[in-house]
CSV table of C-alpha atoms in Angstrom, one decimal:
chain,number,residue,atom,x,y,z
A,23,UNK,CA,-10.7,48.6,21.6
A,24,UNK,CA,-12.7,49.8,18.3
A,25,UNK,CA,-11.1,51.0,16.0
A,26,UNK,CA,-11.7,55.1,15.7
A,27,UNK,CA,-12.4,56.6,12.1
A,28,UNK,CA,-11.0,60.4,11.8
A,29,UNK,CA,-12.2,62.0,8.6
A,30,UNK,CA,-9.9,64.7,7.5
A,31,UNK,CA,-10.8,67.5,5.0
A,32,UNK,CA,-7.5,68.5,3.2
A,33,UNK,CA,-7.6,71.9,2.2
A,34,UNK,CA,-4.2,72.2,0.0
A,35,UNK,CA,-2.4,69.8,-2.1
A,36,UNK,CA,0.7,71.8,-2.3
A,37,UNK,CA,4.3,70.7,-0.8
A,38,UNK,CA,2.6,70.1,2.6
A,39,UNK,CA,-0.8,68.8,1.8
A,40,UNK,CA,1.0,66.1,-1.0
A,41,UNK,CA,3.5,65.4,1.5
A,42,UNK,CA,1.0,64.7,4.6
A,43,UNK,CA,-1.1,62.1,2.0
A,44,UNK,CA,2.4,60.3,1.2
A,45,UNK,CA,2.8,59.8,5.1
A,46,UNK,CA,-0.6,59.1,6.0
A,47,UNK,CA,-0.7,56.3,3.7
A,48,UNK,CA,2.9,55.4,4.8
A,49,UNK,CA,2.2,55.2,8.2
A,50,UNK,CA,-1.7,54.0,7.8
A,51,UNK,CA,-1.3,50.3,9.1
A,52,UNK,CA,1.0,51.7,11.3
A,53,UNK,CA,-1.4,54.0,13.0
A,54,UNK,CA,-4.2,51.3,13.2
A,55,UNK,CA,-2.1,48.7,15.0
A,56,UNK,CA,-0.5,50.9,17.9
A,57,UNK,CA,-3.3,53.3,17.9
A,58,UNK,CA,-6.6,52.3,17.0
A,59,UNK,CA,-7.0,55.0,14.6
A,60,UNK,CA,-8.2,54.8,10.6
A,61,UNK,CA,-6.8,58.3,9.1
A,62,UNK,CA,-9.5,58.6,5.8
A,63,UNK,CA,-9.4,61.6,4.0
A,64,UNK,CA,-13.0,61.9,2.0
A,65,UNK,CA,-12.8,65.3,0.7
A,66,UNK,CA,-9.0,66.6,-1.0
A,67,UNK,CA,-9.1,70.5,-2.7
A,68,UNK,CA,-6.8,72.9,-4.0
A,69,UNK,CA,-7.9,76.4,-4.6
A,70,UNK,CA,-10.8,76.0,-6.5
A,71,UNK,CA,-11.4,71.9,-7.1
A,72,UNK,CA,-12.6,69.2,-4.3
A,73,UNK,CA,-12.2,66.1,-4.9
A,74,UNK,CA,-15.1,63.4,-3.2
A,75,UNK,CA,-14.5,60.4,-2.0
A,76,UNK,CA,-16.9,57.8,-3.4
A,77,UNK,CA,-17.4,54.2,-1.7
A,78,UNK,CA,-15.8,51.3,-4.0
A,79,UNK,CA,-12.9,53.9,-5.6
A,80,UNK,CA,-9.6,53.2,-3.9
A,81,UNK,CA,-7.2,54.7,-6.2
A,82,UNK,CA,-4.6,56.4,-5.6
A,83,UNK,CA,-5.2,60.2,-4.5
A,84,UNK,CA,-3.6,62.2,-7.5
A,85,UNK,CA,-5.2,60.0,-10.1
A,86,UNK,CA,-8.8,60.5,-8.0
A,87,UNK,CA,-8.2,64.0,-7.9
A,88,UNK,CA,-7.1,64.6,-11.4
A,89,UNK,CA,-9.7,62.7,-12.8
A,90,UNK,CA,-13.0,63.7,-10.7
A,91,UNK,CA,-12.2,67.2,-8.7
A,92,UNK,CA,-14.9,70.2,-9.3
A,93,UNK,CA,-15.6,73.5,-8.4
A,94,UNK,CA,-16.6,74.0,-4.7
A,95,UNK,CA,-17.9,76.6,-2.1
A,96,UNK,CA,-17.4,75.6,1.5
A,97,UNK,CA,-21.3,74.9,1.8
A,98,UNK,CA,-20.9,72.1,-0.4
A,99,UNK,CA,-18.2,70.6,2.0
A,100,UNK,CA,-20.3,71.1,4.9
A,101,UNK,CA,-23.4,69.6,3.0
A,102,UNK,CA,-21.7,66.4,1.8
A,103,UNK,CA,-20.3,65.3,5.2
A,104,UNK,CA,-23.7,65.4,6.6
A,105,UNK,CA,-25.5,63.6,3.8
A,106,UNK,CA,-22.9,61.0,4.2
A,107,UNK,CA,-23.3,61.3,8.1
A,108,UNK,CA,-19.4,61.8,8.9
A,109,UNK,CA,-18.1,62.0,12.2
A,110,UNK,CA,-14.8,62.8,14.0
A,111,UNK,CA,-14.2,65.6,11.2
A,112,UNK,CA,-10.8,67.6,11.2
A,113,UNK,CA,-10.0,70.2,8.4
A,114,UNK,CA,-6.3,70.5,7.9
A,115,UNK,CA,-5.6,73.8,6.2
A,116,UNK,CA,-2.2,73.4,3.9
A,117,UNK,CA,-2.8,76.4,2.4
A,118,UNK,CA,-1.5,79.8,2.6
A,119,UNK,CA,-4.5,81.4,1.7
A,120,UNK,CA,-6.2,84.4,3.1
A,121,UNK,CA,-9.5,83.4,1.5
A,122,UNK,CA,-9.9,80.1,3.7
A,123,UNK,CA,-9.7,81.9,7.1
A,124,UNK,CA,-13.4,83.0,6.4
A,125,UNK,CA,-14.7,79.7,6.7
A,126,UNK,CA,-12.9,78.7,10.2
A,127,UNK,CA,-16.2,80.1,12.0
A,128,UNK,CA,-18.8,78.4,10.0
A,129,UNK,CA,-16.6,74.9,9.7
A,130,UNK,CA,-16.6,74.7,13.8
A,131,UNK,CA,-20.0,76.0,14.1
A,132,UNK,CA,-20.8,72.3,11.7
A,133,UNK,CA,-18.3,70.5,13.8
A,134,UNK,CA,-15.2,70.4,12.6
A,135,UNK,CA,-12.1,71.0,14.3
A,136,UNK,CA,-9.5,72.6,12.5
A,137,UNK,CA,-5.3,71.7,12.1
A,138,UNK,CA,-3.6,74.2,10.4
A,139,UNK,CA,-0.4,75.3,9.1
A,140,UNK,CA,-1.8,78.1,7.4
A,141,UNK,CA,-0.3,80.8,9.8
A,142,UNK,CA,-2.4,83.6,8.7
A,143,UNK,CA,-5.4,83.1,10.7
A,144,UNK,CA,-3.4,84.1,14.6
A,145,UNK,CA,-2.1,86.8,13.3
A,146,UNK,CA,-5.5,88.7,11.9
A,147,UNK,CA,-7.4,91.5,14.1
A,148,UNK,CA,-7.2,90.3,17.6
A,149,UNK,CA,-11.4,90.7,17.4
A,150,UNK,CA,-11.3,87.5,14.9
A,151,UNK,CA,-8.8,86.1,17.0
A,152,UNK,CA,-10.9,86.3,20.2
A,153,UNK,CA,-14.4,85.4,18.5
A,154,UNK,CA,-12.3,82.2,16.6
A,155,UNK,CA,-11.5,81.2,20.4
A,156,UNK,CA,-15.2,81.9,21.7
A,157,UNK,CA,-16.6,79.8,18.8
A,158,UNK,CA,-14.3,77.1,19.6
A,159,UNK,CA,-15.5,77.1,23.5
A,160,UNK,CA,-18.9,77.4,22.8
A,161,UNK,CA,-19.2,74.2,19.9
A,162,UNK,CA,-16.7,72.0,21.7
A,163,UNK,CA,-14.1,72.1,19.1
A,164,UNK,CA,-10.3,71.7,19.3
A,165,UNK,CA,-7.8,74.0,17.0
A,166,UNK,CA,-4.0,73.0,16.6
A,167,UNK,CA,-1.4,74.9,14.6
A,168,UNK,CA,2.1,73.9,16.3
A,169,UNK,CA,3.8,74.9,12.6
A,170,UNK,CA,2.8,77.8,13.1
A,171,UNK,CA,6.4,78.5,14.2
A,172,UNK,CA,9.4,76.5,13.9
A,173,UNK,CA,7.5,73.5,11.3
A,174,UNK,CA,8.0,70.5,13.4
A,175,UNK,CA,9.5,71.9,16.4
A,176,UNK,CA,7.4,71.8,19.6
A,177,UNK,CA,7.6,75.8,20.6
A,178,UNK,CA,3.7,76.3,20.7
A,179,UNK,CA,3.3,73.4,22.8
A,180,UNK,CA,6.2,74.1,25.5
A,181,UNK,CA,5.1,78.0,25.8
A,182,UNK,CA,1.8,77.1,25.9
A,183,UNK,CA,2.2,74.3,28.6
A,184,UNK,CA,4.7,76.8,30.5
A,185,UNK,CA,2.5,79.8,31.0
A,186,UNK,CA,-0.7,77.3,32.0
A,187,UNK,CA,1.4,75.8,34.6
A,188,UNK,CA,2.0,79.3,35.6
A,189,UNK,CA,5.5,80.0,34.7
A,190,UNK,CA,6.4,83.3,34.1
A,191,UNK,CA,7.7,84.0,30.8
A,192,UNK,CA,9.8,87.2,30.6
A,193,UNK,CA,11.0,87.0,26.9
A,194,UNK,CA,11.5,85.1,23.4
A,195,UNK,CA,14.0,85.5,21.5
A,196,UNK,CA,15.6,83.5,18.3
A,197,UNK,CA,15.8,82.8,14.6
A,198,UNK,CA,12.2,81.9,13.4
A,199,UNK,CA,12.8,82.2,9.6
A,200,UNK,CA,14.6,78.5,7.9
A,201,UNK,CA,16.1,80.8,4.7
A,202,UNK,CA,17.4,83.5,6.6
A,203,UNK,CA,19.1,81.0,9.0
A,204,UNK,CA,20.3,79.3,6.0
A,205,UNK,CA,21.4,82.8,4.6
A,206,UNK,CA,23.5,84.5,7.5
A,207,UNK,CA,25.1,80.9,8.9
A,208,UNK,CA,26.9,80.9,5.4
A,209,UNK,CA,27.4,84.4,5.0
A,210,UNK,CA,29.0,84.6,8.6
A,211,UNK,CA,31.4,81.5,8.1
A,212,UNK,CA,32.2,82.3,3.9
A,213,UNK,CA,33.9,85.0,1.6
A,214,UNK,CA,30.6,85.1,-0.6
A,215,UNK,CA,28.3,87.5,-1.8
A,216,UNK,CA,25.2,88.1,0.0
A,217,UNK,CA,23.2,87.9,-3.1
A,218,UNK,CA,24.6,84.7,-4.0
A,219,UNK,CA,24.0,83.2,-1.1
A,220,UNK,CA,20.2,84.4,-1.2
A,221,UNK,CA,20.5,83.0,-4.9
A,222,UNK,CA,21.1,79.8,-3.9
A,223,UNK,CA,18.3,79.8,-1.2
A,224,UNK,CA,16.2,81.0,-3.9
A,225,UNK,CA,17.4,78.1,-5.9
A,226,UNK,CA,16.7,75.3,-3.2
A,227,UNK,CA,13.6,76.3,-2.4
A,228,UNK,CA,13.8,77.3,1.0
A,229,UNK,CA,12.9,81.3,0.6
A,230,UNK,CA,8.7,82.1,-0.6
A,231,UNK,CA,8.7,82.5,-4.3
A,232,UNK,CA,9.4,86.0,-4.0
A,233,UNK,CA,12.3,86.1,-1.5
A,234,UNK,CA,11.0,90.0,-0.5
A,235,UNK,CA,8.3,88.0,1.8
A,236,UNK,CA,11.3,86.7,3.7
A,237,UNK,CA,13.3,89.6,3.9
A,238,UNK,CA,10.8,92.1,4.7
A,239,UNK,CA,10.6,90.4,7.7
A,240,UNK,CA,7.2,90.0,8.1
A,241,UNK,CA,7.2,86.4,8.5
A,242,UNK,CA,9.0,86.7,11.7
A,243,UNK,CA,6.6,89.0,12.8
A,244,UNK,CA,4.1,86.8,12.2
A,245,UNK,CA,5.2,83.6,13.9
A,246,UNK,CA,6.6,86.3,17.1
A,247,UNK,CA,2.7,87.6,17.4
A,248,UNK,CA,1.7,84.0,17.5
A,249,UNK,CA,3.2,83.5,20.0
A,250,UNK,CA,2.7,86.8,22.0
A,251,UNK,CA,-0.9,86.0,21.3
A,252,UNK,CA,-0.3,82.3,23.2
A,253,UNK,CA,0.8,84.5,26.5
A,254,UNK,CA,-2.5,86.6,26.0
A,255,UNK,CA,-1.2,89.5,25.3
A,256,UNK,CA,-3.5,91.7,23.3
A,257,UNK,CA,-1.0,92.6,20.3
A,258,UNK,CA,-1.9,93.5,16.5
A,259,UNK,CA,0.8,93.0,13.9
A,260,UNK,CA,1.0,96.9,13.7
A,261,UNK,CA,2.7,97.0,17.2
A,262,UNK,CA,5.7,94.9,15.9
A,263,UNK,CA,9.0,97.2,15.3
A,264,UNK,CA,10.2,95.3,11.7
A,265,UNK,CA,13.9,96.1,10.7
A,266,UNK,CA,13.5,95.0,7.3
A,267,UNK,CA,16.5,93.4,5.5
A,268,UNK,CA,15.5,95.0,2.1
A,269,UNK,CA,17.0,98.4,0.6
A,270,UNK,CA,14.6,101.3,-0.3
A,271,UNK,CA,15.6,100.6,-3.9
A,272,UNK,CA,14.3,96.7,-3.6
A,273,UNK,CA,11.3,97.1,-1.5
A,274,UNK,CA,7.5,96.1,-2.6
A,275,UNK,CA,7.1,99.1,-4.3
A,276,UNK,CA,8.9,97.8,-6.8
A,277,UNK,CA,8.3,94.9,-9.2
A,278,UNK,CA,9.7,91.5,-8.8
A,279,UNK,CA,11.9,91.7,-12.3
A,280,UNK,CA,13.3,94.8,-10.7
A,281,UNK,CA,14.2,92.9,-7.6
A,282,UNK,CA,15.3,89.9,-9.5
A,283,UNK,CA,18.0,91.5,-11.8
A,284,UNK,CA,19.5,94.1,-8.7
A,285,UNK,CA,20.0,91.6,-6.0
A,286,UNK,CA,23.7,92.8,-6.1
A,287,UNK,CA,22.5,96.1,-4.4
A,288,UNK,CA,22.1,94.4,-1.2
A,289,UNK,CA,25.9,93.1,-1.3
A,290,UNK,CA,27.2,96.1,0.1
A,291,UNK,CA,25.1,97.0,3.4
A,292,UNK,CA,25.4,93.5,4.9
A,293,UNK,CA,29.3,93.6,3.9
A,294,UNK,CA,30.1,96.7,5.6
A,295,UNK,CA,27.6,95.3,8.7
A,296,UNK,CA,29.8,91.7,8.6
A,297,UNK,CA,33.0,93.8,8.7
A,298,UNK,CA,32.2,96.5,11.3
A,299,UNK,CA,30.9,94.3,14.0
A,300,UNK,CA,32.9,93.0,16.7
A,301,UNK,CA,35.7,90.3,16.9
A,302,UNK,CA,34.3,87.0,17.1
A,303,UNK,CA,30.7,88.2,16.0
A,304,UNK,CA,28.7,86.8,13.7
A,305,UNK,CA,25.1,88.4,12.2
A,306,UNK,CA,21.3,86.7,12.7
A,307,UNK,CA,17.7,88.0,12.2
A,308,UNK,CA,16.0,87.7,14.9
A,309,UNK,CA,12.6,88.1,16.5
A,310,UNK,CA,12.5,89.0,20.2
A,311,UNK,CA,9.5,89.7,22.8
A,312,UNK,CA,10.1,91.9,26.0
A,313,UNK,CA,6.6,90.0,27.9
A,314,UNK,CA,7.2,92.7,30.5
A,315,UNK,CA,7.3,95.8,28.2
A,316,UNK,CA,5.1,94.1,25.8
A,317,UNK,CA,7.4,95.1,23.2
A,318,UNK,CA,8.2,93.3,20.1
A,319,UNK,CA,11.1,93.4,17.6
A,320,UNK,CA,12.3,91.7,14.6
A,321,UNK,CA,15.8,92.7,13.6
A,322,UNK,CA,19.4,92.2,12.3
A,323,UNK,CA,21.7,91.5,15.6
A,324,UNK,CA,25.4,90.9,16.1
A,325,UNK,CA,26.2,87.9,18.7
A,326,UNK,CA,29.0,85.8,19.9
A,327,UNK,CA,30.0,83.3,17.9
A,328,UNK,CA,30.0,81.2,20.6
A,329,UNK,CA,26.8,81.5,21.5
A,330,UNK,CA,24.0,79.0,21.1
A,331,UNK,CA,22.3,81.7,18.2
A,332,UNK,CA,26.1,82.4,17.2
A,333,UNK,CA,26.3,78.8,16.6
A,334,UNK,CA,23.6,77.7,14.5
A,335,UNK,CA,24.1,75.8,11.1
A,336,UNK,CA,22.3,74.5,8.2
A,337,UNK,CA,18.6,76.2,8.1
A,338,UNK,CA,18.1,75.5,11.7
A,339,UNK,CA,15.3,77.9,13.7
A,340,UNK,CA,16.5,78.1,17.1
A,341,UNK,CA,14.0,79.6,20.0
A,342,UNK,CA,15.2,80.8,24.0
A,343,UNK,CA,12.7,80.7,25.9
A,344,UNK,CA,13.8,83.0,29.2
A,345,UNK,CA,11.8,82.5,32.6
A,346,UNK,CA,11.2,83.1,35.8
A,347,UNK,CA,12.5,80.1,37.2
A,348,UNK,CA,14.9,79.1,35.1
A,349,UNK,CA,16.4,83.1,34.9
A,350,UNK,CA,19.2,84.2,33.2
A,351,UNK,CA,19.8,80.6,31.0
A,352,UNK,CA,16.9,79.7,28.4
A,353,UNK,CA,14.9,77.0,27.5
A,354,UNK,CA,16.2,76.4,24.1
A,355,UNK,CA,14.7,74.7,21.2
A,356,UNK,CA,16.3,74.2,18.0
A,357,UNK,CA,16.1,72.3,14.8
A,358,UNK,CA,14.8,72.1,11.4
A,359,UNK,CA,12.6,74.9,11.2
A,360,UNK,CA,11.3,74.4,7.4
A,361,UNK,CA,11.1,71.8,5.0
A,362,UNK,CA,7.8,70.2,3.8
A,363,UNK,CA,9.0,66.6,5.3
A,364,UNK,CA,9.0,67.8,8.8
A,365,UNK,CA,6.0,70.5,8.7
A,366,UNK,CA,4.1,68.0,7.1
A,367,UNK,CA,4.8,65.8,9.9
A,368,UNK,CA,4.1,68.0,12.7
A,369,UNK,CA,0.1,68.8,11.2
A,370,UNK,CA,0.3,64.8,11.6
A,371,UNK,CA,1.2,65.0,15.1
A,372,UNK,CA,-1.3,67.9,15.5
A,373,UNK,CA,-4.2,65.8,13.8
A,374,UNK,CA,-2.7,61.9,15.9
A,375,UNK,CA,-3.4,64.4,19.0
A,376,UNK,CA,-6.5,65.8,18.3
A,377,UNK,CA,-8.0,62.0,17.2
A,378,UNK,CA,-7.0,60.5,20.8
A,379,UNK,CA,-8.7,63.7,22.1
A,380,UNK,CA,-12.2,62.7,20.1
A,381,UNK,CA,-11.2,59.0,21.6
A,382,UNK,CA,-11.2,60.1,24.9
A,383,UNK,CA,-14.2,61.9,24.8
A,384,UNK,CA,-15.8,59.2,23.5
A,385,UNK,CA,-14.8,56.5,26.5
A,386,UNK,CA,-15.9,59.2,28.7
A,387,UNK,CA,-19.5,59.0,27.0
A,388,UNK,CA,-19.6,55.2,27.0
């Protein structure tokens, strides 16, 4: 069998985009023996510099990039790769940026398909997200995102291949958010501080770089509107009730050296809500969604410690799926639900799967 070539624009060089080149080139020969596929990345950009590949440089990426990256507009990236006559073309968008999601119509529209971990893009006005969809039907393109929610944890893929199998989903529920798992397992089980503990998240990386973003709660949100939108349910983030975990005296209104220096002010609310719950208890945030009432909620609850949300450890995400058929005992999935090692390897698996989809519609024209 030939050998397919998959050329993959890299939007983002950050902790995911570094981290998916370190695999890619890990796993290359790997990938070409057991699956006939050549992984080349001819075009690498940050926020404002692309680097392009020329024939006869094989460096390694960082020096390339470093050495020869300019300015860029998307029409430039678009141009190139059909002066140089590229086929089999998947963006991957590492990025977190707002600014990208503008170009998702004109890149399929030029025949890319799109893999993105950039979770901004299902959770904008459901017109974008209905005309994204149309575009993507009408120029025969594919777009992944399974990190969307959970990193590396298949819960895109089982809802979606649940509800097209026509399984009723009557709710989600779980812990969507790696920091705050990481934050309330320890604070349920320790005699520490809530700040410190948030502290030390802080300090290991696993909260945003301003930890409001994770307690506001609005990341939750997010992922629970993803997947709302995969059940086609026509939500906008506005109809999300969001419990936020901040204090009126921390919120966004105020600036992040404010925040920074009067973490201490949140030790008190979440001790007396530690101490007043009942025996046996233990405290998560969670994101639920009511299918049937269309409702959705992101919150602080109270559960058995016992149970499999009472249970969790580490920064694990853990997601119940409840159904129709399999009533009153979820689906559950649970795991690693951040980290750049394992959300870097599921846009992998996202971009493996969509290169054996270009295979296959190429054997079908042969």
């Amino acid at each position: 069998m030939a050998t397919l070539r998959v050329n993959v624009i890299l939007f983002g060089i950050g902790n995911v985009g570094s981290t998916l080149l370190s695999q890619v080139i890990e796993s290359q020969k790997f990938f070409l023996e057991k699956r006939n596929i050549d992984l080349r990345f001819p075009i690498i950009t940050n926020s404002s510099l692309a680097f392009f590949e020329k024939d006869g440089i094989k460096n390694k990426w960082e020096a390339d990039f470093s050495q020869s990256a300019i300015p860029f507009k998307i029409e430039d990236i678009i141009e190139y790769v059909q002066e140089q006559e590229y086929e089999n073309l998947i963006v991957v968008d590492a990025t977190a940026s707002s600014e990208i999601l503008k170009s998702y119509i004109p890149l399929i529209q030029n025949g890319f398909n799109i893999v993105a971990a950039n979770k901004k893009v299902n959770t904008l006005h459901l017109d974008f997200y209905k005309e994204l969809r149309k575009k993507l039907k009408e120029f025969d393109k594919t777009f992944l995102y399974e990190t969307n929610v959970g990193a590396g944890l298949p819960v895109v893929q089982t809802i979606n291949d649940l509800y097209y199998s026509g399984e009723k989903i009557t709710k989600i529920r779980g812990v969507f958010s790696g920091s705050l798992s990481y934050i309330f397992n320890r604070f349920s089980t320790e005699s520490v501080l809530f700040s410190k503990i948030l502290l030390d998240a802080e300090k290991i990386g696993l909260t945003e770089p301003d930890s409001r973003e994770d307690l506001s709660g609005n990341d939750v949100a997010r992922k629970l509107l993803i997947l709302a939108r995969e059940l086609e349910l026509d939500l906008e983030f506005s109809d999300i009730n969001i419990s936020s975990l901040l204090t009126p005296e921390l919120n966004e209104t105020h600036s992040k050296s404010q925040y920074s220096v009067n973490k201490s002010l949140l030790d008190r609310p979440f001790q007396i809500a530690k101490i007043t719950q009942a025996d046996n208890h233990v405290l998560r945030y969670v994101g639920e969604l009511d299918v049937l009432k269309k409702q959705l909620e992101v919150k602080l609850i109270s559960v058995p410690k016992n149970s499999p949300l009472g249970q969790l450890k580490g920064a694990d995400n853990l997601i119940e799926i409840y159904t129709k058929s399999y009533r009153e005992i979820p689906i559950v999935i649970q795991g690693a639900g951040a980290g750049r090692e394992v959300t870097a390897r599921g846009v992998l698996a996202d971009v493996l799967k969509l290169a054996e989809k270009i295979k296959l519609k190429e054997a079908v024209w042969l």
